[in-house]
mmCIF file of C-alpha atoms in Angstrom:
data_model
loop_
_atom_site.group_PDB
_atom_site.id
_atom_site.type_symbol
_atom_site.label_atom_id
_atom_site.label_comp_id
_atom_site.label_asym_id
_atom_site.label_seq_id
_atom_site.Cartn_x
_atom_site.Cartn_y
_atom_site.Cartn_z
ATOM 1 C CA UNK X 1 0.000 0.000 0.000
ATOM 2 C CA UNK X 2 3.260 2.220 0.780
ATOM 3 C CA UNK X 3 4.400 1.490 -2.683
ATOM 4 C CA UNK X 4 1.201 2.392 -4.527
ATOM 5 C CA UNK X 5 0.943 5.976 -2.547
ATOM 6 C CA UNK X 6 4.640 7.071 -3.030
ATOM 7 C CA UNK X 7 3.720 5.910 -6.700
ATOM 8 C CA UNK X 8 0.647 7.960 -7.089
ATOM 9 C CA UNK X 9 2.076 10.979 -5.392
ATOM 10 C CA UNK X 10 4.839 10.366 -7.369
ATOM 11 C CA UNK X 11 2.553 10.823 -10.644
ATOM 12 C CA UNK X 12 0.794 13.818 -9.522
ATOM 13 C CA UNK X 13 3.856 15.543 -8.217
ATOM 14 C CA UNK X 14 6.100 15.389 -11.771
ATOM 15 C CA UNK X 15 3.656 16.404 -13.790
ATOM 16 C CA UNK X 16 2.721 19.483 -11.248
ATOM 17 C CA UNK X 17 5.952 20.448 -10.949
ATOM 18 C CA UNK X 18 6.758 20.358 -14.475
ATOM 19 C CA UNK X 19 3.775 22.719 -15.395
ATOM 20 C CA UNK X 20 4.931 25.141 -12.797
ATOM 21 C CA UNK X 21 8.676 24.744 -13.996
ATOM 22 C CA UNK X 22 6.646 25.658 -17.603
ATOM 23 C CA UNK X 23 4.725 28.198 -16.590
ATOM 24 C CA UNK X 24 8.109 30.182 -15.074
ATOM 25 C CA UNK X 25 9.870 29.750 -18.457
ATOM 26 C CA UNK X 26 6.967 31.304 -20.487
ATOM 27 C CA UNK X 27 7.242 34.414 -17.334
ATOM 28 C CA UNK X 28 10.861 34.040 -18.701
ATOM 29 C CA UNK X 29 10.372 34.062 -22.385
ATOM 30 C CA UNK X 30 7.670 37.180 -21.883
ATOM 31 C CA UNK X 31 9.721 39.106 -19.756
ATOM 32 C CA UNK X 32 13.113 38.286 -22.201
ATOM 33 C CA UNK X 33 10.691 39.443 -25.331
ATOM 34 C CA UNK X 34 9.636 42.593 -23.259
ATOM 35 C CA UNK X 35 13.253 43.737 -22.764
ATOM 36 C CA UNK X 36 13.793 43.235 -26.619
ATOM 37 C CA UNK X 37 10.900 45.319 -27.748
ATOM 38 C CA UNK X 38 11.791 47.455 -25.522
ATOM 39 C CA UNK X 39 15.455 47.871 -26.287
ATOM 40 C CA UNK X 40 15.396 47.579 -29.926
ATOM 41 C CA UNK X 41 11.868 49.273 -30.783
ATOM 42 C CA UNK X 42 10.968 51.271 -27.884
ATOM 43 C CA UNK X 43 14.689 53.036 -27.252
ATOM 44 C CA UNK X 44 15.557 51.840 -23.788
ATOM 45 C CA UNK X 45 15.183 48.300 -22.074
ATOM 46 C CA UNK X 46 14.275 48.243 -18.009
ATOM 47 C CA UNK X 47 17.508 46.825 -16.230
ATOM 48 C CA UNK X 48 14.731 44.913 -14.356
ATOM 49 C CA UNK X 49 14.159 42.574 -17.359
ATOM 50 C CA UNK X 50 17.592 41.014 -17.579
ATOM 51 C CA UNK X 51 17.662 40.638 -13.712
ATOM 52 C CA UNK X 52 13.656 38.754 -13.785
ATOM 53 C CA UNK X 53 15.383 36.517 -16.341
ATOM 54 C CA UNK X 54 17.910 35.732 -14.988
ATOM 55 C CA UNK X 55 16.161 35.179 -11.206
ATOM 56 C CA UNK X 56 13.152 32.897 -13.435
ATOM 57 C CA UNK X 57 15.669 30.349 -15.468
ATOM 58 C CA UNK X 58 17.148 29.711 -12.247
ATOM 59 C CA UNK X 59 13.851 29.053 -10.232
ATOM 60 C CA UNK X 60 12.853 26.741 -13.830
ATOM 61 C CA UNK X 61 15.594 24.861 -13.503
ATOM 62 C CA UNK X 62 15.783 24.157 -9.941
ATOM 63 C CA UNK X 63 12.060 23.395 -9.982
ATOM 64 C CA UNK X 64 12.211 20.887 -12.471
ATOM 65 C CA UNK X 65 15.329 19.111 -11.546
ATOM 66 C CA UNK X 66 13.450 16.486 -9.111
ATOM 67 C CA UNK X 67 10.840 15.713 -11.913
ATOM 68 C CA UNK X 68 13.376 15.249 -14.335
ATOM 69 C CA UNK X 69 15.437 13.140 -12.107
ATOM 70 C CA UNK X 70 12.780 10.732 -11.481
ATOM 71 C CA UNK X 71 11.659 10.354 -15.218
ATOM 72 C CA UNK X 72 15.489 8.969 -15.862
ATOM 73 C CA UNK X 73 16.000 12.588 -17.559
ATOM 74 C CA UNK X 74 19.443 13.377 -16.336
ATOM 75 C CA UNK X 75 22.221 12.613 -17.944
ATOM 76 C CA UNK X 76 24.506 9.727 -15.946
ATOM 77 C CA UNK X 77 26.035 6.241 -16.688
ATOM 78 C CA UNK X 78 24.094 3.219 -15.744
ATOM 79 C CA UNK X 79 26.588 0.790 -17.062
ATOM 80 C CA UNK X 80 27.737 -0.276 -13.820
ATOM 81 C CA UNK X 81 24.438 -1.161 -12.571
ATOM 82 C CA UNK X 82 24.045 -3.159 -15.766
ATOM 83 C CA UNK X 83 27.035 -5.169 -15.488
ATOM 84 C CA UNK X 84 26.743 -6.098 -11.172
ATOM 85 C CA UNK X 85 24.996 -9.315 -10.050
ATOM 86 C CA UNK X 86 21.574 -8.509 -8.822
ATOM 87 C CA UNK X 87 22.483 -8.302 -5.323
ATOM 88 C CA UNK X 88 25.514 -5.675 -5.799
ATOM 89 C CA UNK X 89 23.385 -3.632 -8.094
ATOM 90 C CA UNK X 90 19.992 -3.307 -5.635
ATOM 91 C CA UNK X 91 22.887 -1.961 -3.337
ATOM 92 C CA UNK X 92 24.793 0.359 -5.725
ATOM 93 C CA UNK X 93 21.146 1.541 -6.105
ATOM 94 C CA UNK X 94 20.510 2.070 -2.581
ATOM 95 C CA UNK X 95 23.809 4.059 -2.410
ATOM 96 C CA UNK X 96 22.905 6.059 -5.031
ATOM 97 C CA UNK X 97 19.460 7.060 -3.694
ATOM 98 C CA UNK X 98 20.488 7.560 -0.249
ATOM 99 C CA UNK X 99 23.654 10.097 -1.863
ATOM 100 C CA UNK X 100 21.486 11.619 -3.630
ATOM 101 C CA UNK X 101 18.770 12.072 -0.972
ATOM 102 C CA UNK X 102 21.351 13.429 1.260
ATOM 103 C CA UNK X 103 23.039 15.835 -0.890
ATOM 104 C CA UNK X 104 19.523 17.363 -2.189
ATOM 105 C CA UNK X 105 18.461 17.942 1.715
ATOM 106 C CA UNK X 106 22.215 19.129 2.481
ATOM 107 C CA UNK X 107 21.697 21.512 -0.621
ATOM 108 C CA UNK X 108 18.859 22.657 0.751
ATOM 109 C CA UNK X 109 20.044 23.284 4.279
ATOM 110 C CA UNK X 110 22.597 25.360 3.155
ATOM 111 C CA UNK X 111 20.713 27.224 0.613
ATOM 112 C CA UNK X 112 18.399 28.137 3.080
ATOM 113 C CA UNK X 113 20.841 29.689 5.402
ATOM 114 C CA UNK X 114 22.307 31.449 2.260
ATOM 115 C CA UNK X 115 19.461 32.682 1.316
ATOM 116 C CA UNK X 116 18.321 33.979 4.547
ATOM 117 C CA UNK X 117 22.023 35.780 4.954
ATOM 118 C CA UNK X 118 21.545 37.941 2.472
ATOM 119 C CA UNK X 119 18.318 39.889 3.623
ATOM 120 C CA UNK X 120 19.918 43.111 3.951
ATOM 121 C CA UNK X 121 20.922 43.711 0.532
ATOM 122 C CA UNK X 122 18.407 44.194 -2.530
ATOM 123 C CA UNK X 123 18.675 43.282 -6.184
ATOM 124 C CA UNK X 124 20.113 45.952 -8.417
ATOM 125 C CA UNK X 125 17.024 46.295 -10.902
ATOM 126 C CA UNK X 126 13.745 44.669 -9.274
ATOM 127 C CA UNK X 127 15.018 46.738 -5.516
ATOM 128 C CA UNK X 128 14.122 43.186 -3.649
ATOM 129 C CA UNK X 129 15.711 41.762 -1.213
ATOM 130 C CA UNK X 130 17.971 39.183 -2.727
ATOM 131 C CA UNK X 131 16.577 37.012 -0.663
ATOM 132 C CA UNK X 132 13.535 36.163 -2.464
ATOM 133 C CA UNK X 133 14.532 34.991 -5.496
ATOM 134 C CA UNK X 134 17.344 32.858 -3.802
ATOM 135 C CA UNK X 135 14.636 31.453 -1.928
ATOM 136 C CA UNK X 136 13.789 29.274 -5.395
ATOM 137 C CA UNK X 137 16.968 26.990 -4.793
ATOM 138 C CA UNK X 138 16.331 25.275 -1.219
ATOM 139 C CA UNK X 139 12.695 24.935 -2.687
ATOM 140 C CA UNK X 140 14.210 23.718 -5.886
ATOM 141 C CA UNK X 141 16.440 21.157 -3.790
ATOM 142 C CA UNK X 142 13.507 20.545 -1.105
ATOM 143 C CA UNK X 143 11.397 19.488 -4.327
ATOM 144 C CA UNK X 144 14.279 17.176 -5.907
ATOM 145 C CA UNK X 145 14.550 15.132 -2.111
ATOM 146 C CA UNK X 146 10.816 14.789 -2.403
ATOM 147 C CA UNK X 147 10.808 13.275 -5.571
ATOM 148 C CA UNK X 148 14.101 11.230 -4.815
ATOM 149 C CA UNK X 149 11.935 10.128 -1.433
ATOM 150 C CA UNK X 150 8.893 9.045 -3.507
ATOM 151 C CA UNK X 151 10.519 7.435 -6.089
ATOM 152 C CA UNK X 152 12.797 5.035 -3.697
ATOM 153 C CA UNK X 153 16.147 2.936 -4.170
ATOM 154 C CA UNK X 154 15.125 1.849 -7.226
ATOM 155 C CA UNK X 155 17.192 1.371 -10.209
ATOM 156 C CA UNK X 156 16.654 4.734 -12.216
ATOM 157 C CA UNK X 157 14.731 5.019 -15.370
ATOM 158 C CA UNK X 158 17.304 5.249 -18.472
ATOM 159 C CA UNK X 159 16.681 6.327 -22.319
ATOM 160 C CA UNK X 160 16.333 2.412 -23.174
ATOM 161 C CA UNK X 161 13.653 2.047 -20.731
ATOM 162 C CA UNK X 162 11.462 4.696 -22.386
ATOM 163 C CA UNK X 163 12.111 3.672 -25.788
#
């Protein structure tokens, strides 16, 4: 029963996660096409759009990372796995779950503390405190141990799995 909730949530949570990771990049694209017009037509671009981009490819990325992870989307070399006996490879697996579990909650630990640090200061063109858009990477990291803690020591999806 454990199994078939971590897979459901599992199955709602990539698919969520990817639309919001979507829905940032089209803020990006909009804002990105914004400073063009506005540069090139208009006669002066808003420092505020190059800073927004920059701030929203960062939050896409990080937001997506755990969704991509768990669909086998990241690029790594499974050959080891392949060539183990059974038993070695279930363990390789577990070590590679429980490293990567640990280094996405470390990540966000310490992104968090960053983040919080640097409250005084503000962003050059939104006037922010830099803060809140450094807030998207212990979210980002918070969202990839979720996913790595749903999907479970198993081995990871690969390109010939999908095909």
């Amino acid at each position: 029963m454990l199994n078939k909730l971590r897979s459901r949530l599992l199955l709602i949570s990539c698919p969520s996660t990817l639309t919001l990771a979507g829905a940032l990049l089209s803020l990006n694209v909009a804002a990105i096409l914004f400073g063009v017009f506005a540069r090139y037509i208009a006669g002066g671009a808003p420092i505020w759009t190059d800073e927004l981009s920059r701030f929203l490819i960062i939050a896409t990325v990080m937001i997506a990372a755990g969704a991509v992870w768990s669909e086998g989307g990241h690029m790594r070399v499974g050959l080891l796995e392949k060539l183990l006996p059974a038993p070695f490879a279930r363990l390789l697996n577990l070590y590679q779950w429980l490293l990567t579990l640990l280094i996405a909650v470390g990540a966000a630990w310490v992104s968090y503390r960053y983040a919080l640090s640097v409250s005084m200061f503000t962003t050059s063109g939104l006037g922010i405190s830099r803060t809140v858009p450094l807030l998207s990477l212990p979210f980002g990291f918070l969202l990839l141990a979720w996913h790595v803690l749903l999907y479970g020591p198993a081995p990871l999806k690969s390109i010939e799995d999908q095909i």
